[in-house]
C-alpha positions as a printed Julia matrix, in Angstrom:
554×3 Matrix{Float64}:
   9.76  -28.71   34.04
  12.37  -25.76   32.82
  11.23  -24.62   29.42
  14.76  -26.1    28.71
  13.67  -29.43   29.97
  10.21  -29.05   27.8
  12.24  -28.37   24.71
  14.64  -30.85   25.09
  12.72  -33.48   26.41
  10.11  -33.49   23.01
  13.67  -33.41   20.66
  13.43  -29.98   19.32
  16.15  -28.56   20.66
  19.7   -29.99   20.28
  21.9   -29.69   23.08
  24.51  -27.56   20.96
  21.62  -25.31   20.21
  20.15  -25.23   23.45
  23.87  -23.92   25.06
  23.97  -20.9    22.05
  20.52  -20.16   22.97
  21.25  -20.14   26.83
  24.24  -18.25   25.88
  21.98  -15.59   23.59
  19.71  -15.21   26.4
  22.18  -13.9    28.91
  23.8   -11.41   26.2
  20.68  -10.12   25.06
  18.42  -10.85   28.56
  15.62  -12.67   26.8
  13.9   -15.4    28.05
  14.88  -18.7    26.44
  11.68  -19.78   24.48
  11.97  -15.99   22.97
  15.58  -16.68   21.63
  14.83  -20.14   20.47
  12.25  -18.09   18.61
  14.59  -15.32   17.52
  16.84  -17.7    16.31
  14.38  -19.05   13.24
  14.95  -22.91   15.2
  11.58  -22.82   16.35
   7.92  -20.68   15.6
   5.47  -19.31   18.07
   2.88  -21.47   17.24
   5.25  -24.88   17.7
   6.43  -22.86   21.28
   3.06  -22.61   22.54
   1.69  -26.3    21.22
   4.34  -27.73   23.8
   3.74  -25.31   26.91
  -0.5   -25.96   26.05
   0.48  -30.13   26.19
   2.6   -29.17   29.2
   0.5   -27.16   31.46
  -2.77  -28.5    30.31
  -4.11  -25.34   28.76
  -5.73  -25.26   24.8
  -4.09  -23.51   21.94
  -6.51  -21.45   19.88
  -6.8   -19.79   16.69
  -7.92  -15.95   16.65
  -7.84  -14.93   13.01
 -11.51  -16.49   12.0
 -12.74  -15.75   15.69
 -16.44  -13.13   16.25
 -15.19  -11.33   19.11
 -18.59   -9.79   20.92
 -18.47   -6.43   22.04
 -19.84   -7.03   25.52
 -16.83   -9.79   26.24
 -14.2    -7.16   24.88
 -15.45   -4.53   27.21
 -15.15   -7.07   29.87
 -11.56   -5.86   30.28
 -10.34   -2.4    30.51
  -8.66   -1.44   27.43
  -5.73   -0.43   29.54
  -5.29   -3.6    30.96
  -5.55   -5.11   27.63
  -2.69   -2.45   26.37
  -0.38   -3.11   29.38
  -0.72   -6.78   29.48
  -1.43   -7.7    26.16
  -4.29  -10.16   26.87
  -7.53  -10.31   24.86
 -11.11  -12.23   26.5
 -12.07  -14.59   24.0
 -14.88  -16.26   25.75
 -17.14  -17.08   28.52
 -17.59  -20.97   29.82
 -19.06  -22.05   32.73
 -18.36  -18.49   34.88
 -14.81  -18.62   33.94
 -13.25  -15.36   31.73
 -11.48  -17.15   29.01
  -8.11  -14.72   27.9
  -5.84  -15.4    25.64
  -2.1   -15.11   26.32
   1.02  -15.89   24.47
   2.84  -15.49   28.15
   1.66  -18.92   29.72
   4.25  -17.95   32.53
   2.44  -14.22   33.38
   1.03  -16.02   36.86
   0.61  -12.18   38.03
  -1.31  -11.29   35.25
  -3.73  -13.79   35.78
  -3.84  -13.15   39.55
  -4.4    -9.06   38.43
  -7.11  -10.25   36.25
  -8.94  -12.53   38.93
  -9.06   -9.29   41.11
 -10.02   -6.76   38.33
 -13.0    -8.68   37.25
 -13.85  -11.13   40.37
 -14.07  -14.02   37.89
 -12.18  -16.77   37.39
  -9.38  -17.08   34.25
  -8.72  -19.78   32.29
  -6.02  -19.13   30.44
  -5.62  -19.99   26.2
  -2.66  -19.47   24.25
  -2.37  -17.55   21.24
   0.16  -16.48   18.98
   1.83  -12.56   19.65
   0.87  -11.49   16.38
  -2.76  -12.7    16.65
  -2.93  -10.71   19.96
  -1.79   -7.93   18.16
  -3.57   -7.89   15.7
  -7.08   -8.27   17.65
  -5.99   -5.61   19.97
  -5.58   -3.22   16.96
  -8.74   -3.95   15.17
 -10.93   -3.93   18.18
  -9.11   -1.34   20.66
  -7.31    0.9    18.34
  -4.07    1.51   16.39
  -1.39    3.24   19.08
  -4.21    2.92   22.03
  -1.14    1.51   24.5
   0.54    4.73   23.62
  -2.34    6.87   23.81
  -3.01    5.08   26.89
   0.42    6.41   28.26
   0.29    9.72   27.62
  -3.56    9.83   29.28
  -1.66    8.53   32.51
   0.92   11.33   33.09
  -0.3    14.13   34.92
   1.13   16.66   32.24
   1.13   15.27   28.92
  -2.61   16.61   28.0
  -1.95   19.8    28.62
   1.8    19.84   26.94
   0.16   18.16   23.94
  -3.17   19.36   23.71
  -2.59   23.21   24.25
  -1.33   26.23   21.52
   1.34   26.49   19.36
   3.77   27.96   22.06
   4.05   24.37   23.03
   3.45   22.05   19.59
   7.69   21.79   19.03
   8.04   20.19   22.78
   4.66   18.23   22.29
   5.88   16.99   19.02
   9.21   15.53   20.41
   7.39   13.6    23.28
   8.61   10.59   23.18
   5.15    8.93   23.54
   3.87   11.11   20.24
   7.11   10.07   18.36
   6.13    6.1    18.93
   2.78    7.07   17.89
   3.26    8.39   14.84
   6.03    5.55   14.08
   3.13    2.83   14.73
   0.71    4.85   12.28
   3.37    4.76    9.64
   4.33    1.09   10.43
   0.81   -0.48   10.52
   0.31    1.25    6.81
   3.67   -0.34    5.83
   2.37   -3.95    6.97
  -0.9    -3.59    5.63
   0.72   -2.35    2.24
  -0.84    0.53    1.84
  -0.33    3.0    -0.66
  -1.37    6.15    1.11
  -2.26    7.18    4.88
  -5.2     9.69    5.17
  -5.09   11.9     8.51
  -8.35   13.75    8.92
  -9.21   16.33   11.99
 -12.38   16.36   12.55
 -14.77   18.81   15.19
 -15.0    15.65   17.92
 -12.46   12.83   16.28
  -9.8    12.61   14.51
 -10.08    9.67   11.0
  -6.99    7.43   10.54
  -7.66    5.89    6.94
  -5.56    3.71    5.07
  -5.55    3.31    0.72
  -4.78   -0.51    0.48
  -5.4    -2.01   -2.78
  -6.97    1.79   -4.3
  -9.98    1.78   -1.73
  -9.69    3.7     1.2
 -10.2     1.93    4.56
 -10.72    3.16    8.4
  -7.79    2.27   10.38
  -9.62    1.69   13.89
  -8.39    4.4    16.48
  -9.06    4.99   19.89
 -11.38    8.03   20.78
  -8.87   10.02   22.85
  -6.46   10.43   19.82
  -8.48   13.46   19.15
  -7.09   15.03   22.14
  -3.52   14.74   20.62
  -4.28   16.03   16.81
  -1.97   18.84   17.07
   0.9    17.23   18.8
   0.82   14.27   16.05
   0.47   16.47   13.19
   3.07   18.62   14.34
   5.45   15.37   14.4
   4.18   14.43   11.14
   5.68   18.13    9.7
   8.56   18.01   11.93
   9.77   14.61   10.13
   9.28   15.76    6.95
  11.18   19.34    7.58
   7.9    21.61    7.52
   7.36   24.69    9.32
   4.97   23.78   12.64
   4.17   27.35   13.3
   2.74   27.89    9.37
  -1.12   26.35    9.47
  -2.75   28.78    6.99
  -1.09   27.56    4.14
  -0.7    23.85    2.0
   2.42   22.37    2.83
   4.47   19.52    1.1
   7.31   17.72    2.19
   9.2    13.84    1.91
   9.84   11.45    5.22
  12.09    8.78    4.74
  11.91    5.56    7.09
  14.04    2.27    6.86
  11.67   -0.8     8.36
  13.07   -4.49    7.94
  16.21   -3.37    5.71
  13.74   -1.8     3.51
  13.63    1.7     2.44
  10.68    3.86    2.4
   9.74    7.21    1.37
   6.74    9.15    2.31
   5.47   12.36    0.28
   3.75   14.35    2.6
   1.2    16.9     1.8
  -0.86   19.16    4.33
  -3.44   21.24    3.81
  -5.15   23.41    6.19
  -8.62   22.28    7.01
 -11.95   23.82    9.51
 -10.74   21.85   12.31
  -7.09   21.91   11.76
  -4.85   20.49    9.06
  -5.29   17.27    7.07
  -2.34   15.16    5.99
  -1.88   12.89    3.08
   1.5    10.47    3.29
   1.88    8.92    0.09
   4.07    6.11    1.08
   6.42    5.18   -2.12
   8.14    1.45   -1.64
  10.89    0.21   -4.08
  10.41   -3.67   -3.45
   6.58   -3.43   -4.39
   6.56   -0.82   -7.02
  10.03   -1.92   -9.04
   8.36   -4.79  -11.19
   9.72   -6.07  -14.23
   7.3    -5.98  -18.11
   6.3    -9.43  -17.19
   4.79   -9.2   -14.07
   2.52   -5.89  -14.59
  -0.29   -8.59  -15.9
  -0.22   -7.82  -19.76
  -1.49  -10.69  -21.82
   1.19  -12.39  -24.03
   0.19  -10.45  -27.39
   0.42   -6.91  -25.64
   3.21   -7.94  -24.01
   5.4    -8.39  -26.88
   3.76   -5.52  -28.62
   4.91   -3.21  -25.92
   8.4    -5.02  -25.85
   8.62   -3.97  -29.35
   7.81   -0.54  -29.01
  10.09    0.81  -26.46
  12.78   -0.98  -28.32
  12.68    1.2   -30.88
  15.24    3.63  -31.63
  12.75    6.72  -31.88
   9.78    8.04  -31.58
   7.41    8.96  -28.89
   5.04    6.51  -26.7
   2.43    7.21  -24.55
   0.45    5.93  -21.02
  -2.76    7.25  -20.04
  -4.93    7.04  -17.31
  -6.47    9.09  -14.13
  -4.06    9.64  -11.16
  -3.35    6.0    -9.0
  -3.48    4.03  -12.32
  -0.05    2.76  -11.77
   1.43    4.58  -15.38
   4.72    5.58  -13.74
   5.06    1.93  -12.4
   4.62    0.85  -16.32
   7.38    3.31  -17.39
   9.58    2.29  -14.7
   9.46   -1.13  -15.55
   9.59    0.19  -18.95
  13.31    1.5   -18.0
  14.06   -0.98  -16.33
  13.92   -3.65  -19.63
  16.32   -1.69  -21.57
  18.33    0.21  -19.67
  22.0    -0.67  -20.12
  25.78    0.2   -20.7
  25.08    0.96  -23.94
  21.98    3.34  -23.53
  21.88    6.65  -22.03
  18.74    7.57  -20.15
  17.47   10.39  -18.25
  14.65   11.32  -17.06
  12.41   14.6   -15.81
  10.1    13.67  -12.88
   8.09   15.68  -10.47
   8.83   14.51   -7.87
  11.13   11.6    -8.67
   9.6     8.65   -6.64
  12.29    6.42   -7.21
  16.12    5.6    -7.76
  16.38    3.35  -10.69
  20.18    2.44  -11.29
  21.98    2.97  -14.3
  19.24    5.68  -15.01
  19.72    9.62  -14.77
  17.24   11.6   -12.85
  16.46   15.3   -12.92
  13.61   16.36  -10.61
  11.43   19.12  -11.54
  11.1    22.22   -9.28
   9.29   25.07  -10.27
  10.16   27.61   -7.28
  13.47   27.87   -9.47
  11.82   27.86  -12.59
  12.83   24.36  -13.32
  10.02   23.11  -15.34
   9.57   20.05  -17.8
  10.13   22.09  -20.32
  13.13   23.68  -19.57
  14.51   20.32  -17.74
  13.79   18.36  -21.49
  15.78   20.62  -23.9
  18.36   20.62  -21.19
  18.94   17.21  -21.17
  18.75   16.95  -25.07
  22.05   18.6   -24.77
  23.48   15.22  -22.57
  23.23   13.05  -25.78
  20.53   10.64  -24.63
  19.07    7.29  -26.18
  16.08    7.09  -23.99
  13.79   10.26  -22.36
  11.03    9.64  -20.06
   9.03   13.11  -19.14
   7.18   12.63  -16.06
   3.93   14.02  -17.51
   3.39   15.93  -20.53
   0.7    18.98  -19.46
   1.53   21.68  -21.61
   2.13   22.98  -25.24
   5.56   23.46  -24.53
   6.31   20.3   -22.77
   4.68   18.36  -25.61
   6.62   20.63  -28.09
   9.41   19.55  -26.47
   8.87   16.18  -26.57
   8.18   15.96  -30.21
  11.78   17.79  -30.91
  13.46   15.2   -28.69
  11.69   12.3   -30.69
  12.44   14.08  -34.42
  15.84   14.25  -33.28
  16.15   10.72  -32.96
  15.42    9.81  -29.42
  12.63    7.42  -28.04
  10.48    9.55  -25.55
   8.57    8.11  -22.71
   5.64   10.17  -21.1
   2.76   10.07  -19.67
  -1.13   11.39  -20.08
  -4.31   12.19  -18.16
  -6.94   10.74  -21.02
  -9.38    7.79  -20.38
  -8.25    5.98  -23.22
  -5.58    4.94  -25.83
  -7.32    6.58  -28.71
  -7.94    9.87  -26.88
  -3.75   10.57  -26.31
  -3.17   12.06  -30.16
  -6.31   14.17  -29.97
  -5.18   15.61  -26.47
  -2.17   16.5   -27.8
  -3.87   18.31  -30.37
  -5.95   19.76  -28.25
  -3.07   21.34  -26.37
  -1.55   22.95  -29.88
   0.28   20.68  -31.17
   0.44   20.03  -35.42
  -1.46   16.95  -36.4
   1.3    15.71  -39.0
   4.36   16.42  -36.36
   2.27   14.1   -33.54
   1.59   11.1   -36.97
   5.18   11.26  -37.68
   6.62   10.81  -34.06
   4.02    9.05  -31.98
   4.79    5.17  -32.05
   1.71    4.42  -29.65
  -0.46    4.88  -26.72
  -1.64    2.53  -24.15
  -4.31    3.28  -21.53
  -4.44    1.4   -18.35
  -6.23    0.36  -15.22
  -5.84   -1.32  -11.56
  -8.27   -3.88  -10.65
  -7.98   -5.56   -7.45
  -7.08   -9.36   -7.38
  -9.15  -11.84   -5.82
  -7.57  -12.84   -2.56
  -5.64  -16.49   -3.51
  -6.61  -17.78    0.47
 -10.14  -17.08    0.34
 -11.01  -17.73   -3.56
 -13.63  -20.0    -4.12
 -15.88  -20.28   -7.39
 -19.29  -20.17   -7.77
 -22.49  -20.2   -11.07
 -23.34  -16.35  -11.62
 -26.63  -15.37  -12.25
 -26.3   -14.08  -15.6
 -29.25  -11.79  -15.54
 -27.05   -9.84  -13.29
 -23.92   -9.77  -15.24
 -23.12   -6.9   -17.72
 -24.1    -7.5   -20.84
 -20.86   -7.58  -22.99
 -19.22  -10.26  -20.64
 -19.33  -13.62  -22.26
 -19.7   -16.84  -20.67
 -19.6   -20.52  -22.26
 -22.44  -22.76  -20.9
 -21.7   -23.99  -17.6
 -18.88  -21.56  -17.25
 -18.41  -20.45  -13.59
 -16.86  -17.28  -11.88
 -14.5   -16.6    -8.7
 -14.91  -14.33   -5.87
 -13.15  -13.73   -2.06
 -15.09  -14.37    0.64
 -12.85  -12.75    2.88
 -10.5   -13.73    5.57
  -7.66  -12.48    7.57
  -5.32  -12.58    4.73
  -7.59   -9.6     2.72
  -9.06   -8.02    5.89
 -12.12   -9.76    4.9
 -12.47   -7.93    1.1
 -12.28  -10.69   -0.53
  -9.14   -9.13   -2.4
  -5.26   -8.73   -2.12
  -2.64   -7.28   -4.32
  -3.8    -5.75   -7.68
  -3.01   -6.24  -11.54
  -3.32   -3.83  -14.44
  -6.21   -3.56  -17.52
  -3.91   -2.82  -20.48
  -5.38   -1.14  -23.94
  -2.72   -0.65  -26.29
  -2.58    1.13  -29.42
   0.38    0.98  -32.1
  -0.12    3.51  -34.73
  -0.51    2.58  -37.87
   0.09    4.25  -41.87
  -4.12    4.28  -41.49
  -3.97    5.89  -38.07
  -1.81    8.49  -38.7
  -3.89    9.25  -42.03
  -7.21    9.78  -39.34
  -4.89   11.77  -36.94
  -3.66   14.27  -39.91
  -7.74   14.57  -40.45
  -8.55   15.46  -37.11
 -11.12   12.45  -37.22
 -13.3    12.06  -34.38
 -12.64    9.55  -31.2
 -14.7     6.8   -32.56
 -12.96    6.95  -35.64
  -9.54    6.33  -34.62
 -10.99    3.98  -32.14
 -12.73    1.88  -35.4
  -9.25    2.35  -37.01
  -7.49    1.27  -34.36
  -9.64   -1.71  -33.35
  -9.16   -3.45  -37.26
  -5.57   -3.17  -36.54
  -5.76   -5.68  -33.17
  -6.59   -3.31  -30.37
  -8.28   -4.5   -27.57
 -10.02   -2.09  -25.6
  -9.72   -2.16  -21.74
 -13.06   -3.57  -21.16
 -12.6    -6.98  -23.21
  -8.98   -7.33  -21.3
 -11.1    -7.21  -18.21
 -13.35   -9.91  -18.72
 -10.32  -11.96  -19.94
  -9.16  -11.96  -16.38
 -12.13  -12.45  -15.26
 -12.56  -15.6   -16.67
  -8.95  -16.31  -15.94
 -10.19  -16.05  -11.84
  -7.82  -12.87  -11.64
 -10.65  -10.38  -10.46
 -14.19   -9.93  -10.44
 -17.02   -8.65  -12.3
 -17.44   -5.25  -10.05
 -14.11   -4.6   -10.45
 -14.06   -4.18  -14.14
 -17.07   -2.23  -14.25
 -16.0    -0.03  -11.68
 -12.85    0.86  -13.61
 -13.84    0.92  -17.43
 -17.0     2.75  -19.31
 -19.18    0.12  -20.77
């Protein structure tokens, strides 16, 4: 029975769809079942169910399956990579092998000769098989296998710098680097770390703020120089210069999304270390309601950014989401009636309706110079990427005094420290009290995975003392599943500590009062600390106590 017969007898394809699919197969050189999936008429899982019924083959799910190392070694890695087959079990002397193509009979015959075992095919989707191969056999293993298999590849790819340009242009190296970046995009990574060591090369992805090892085949170390050279070529860096740090930028299109990649290369003991930051516009341009603020803080924050003038500061460590919050604020207020200008280092995302200026220290274009220049462009709202020194702070103060709303970031641990930090830079306290309208500290905590979220009765003795729970209250955690890479977390949410300036706070700033006094006055005015916002999100089942403790001070 042909594939067409199977699908039409089941009523899964109409006569018109069958004719269109057959036309598509001739034009694209696809098999009928692949064309049907590509058209979106059936899922691969539905097709496998039909094939399994007709061919008397079981259809399995690989996501939750535990794989034994000895079983995985029963097939050579080269065969796994080339045939896209995965050993999943042994039953009565039979080797069960998962495949997404039950019609590839030659592959099963080869396996029978290679292993000396009888082969029992089972069906699984391509996506699941690919995930198992990446997890257990290593990312880019098939490409590396091709490189090792080429007679002259190792010499061309591994030897000195005179060969690096040629090596970096090899199709196999290009494909491998693309696979590394594509895997990072698919896993929602914010950064890729490429780290050379004496006997191996590590690749790690930062996912939801936490670094996680990417499984890589051991032979990848042999091609480290070629891989790093390829990345440097993409970022328009000098591949012959390996003694000093270099920075560059790459642009990729992945599935219709534009991904900007900021590249930093630093010389290390056993080669060059590379960190690539992935800037995905689709994943960062949030609206204000999506940021995770509680309703009260959201109303206060919206009121502050709607003011005609003053300085508002977002504070926190690197990676706390400060720039994302400012972009969300600009998106909320930008419109035909306002002129919005930014000075950033670098410009991370293009915002429609916003005039963005990149800082370029090499030619003397600093935050301070950029800010003074854009004030002559008649702006209503100004965003400064970061206030780093007295010159930038003074220019920001001057902009606020002359009737502009100024948004910026500052590296402090909490909202109350922001005015103190400006005073430490050398800004007069009376200028801060007359221009600053508020500050907001923020952190990012990981969200509990929605697919494996489960409630539990906590042991009160092991909970932080300031986490208040009513009798009988339960908490939530992720038990671990493929959706969250078995971490129990997927995605992140913000914790916010919003301090709105008041007359009482202004007096304390002018008096240069210590931070604990400013916090005390702010709490009387309604300030909720980061930790308190974190416990609210724990009680709501958004995150876990461990995440809040890790991100906030006790």
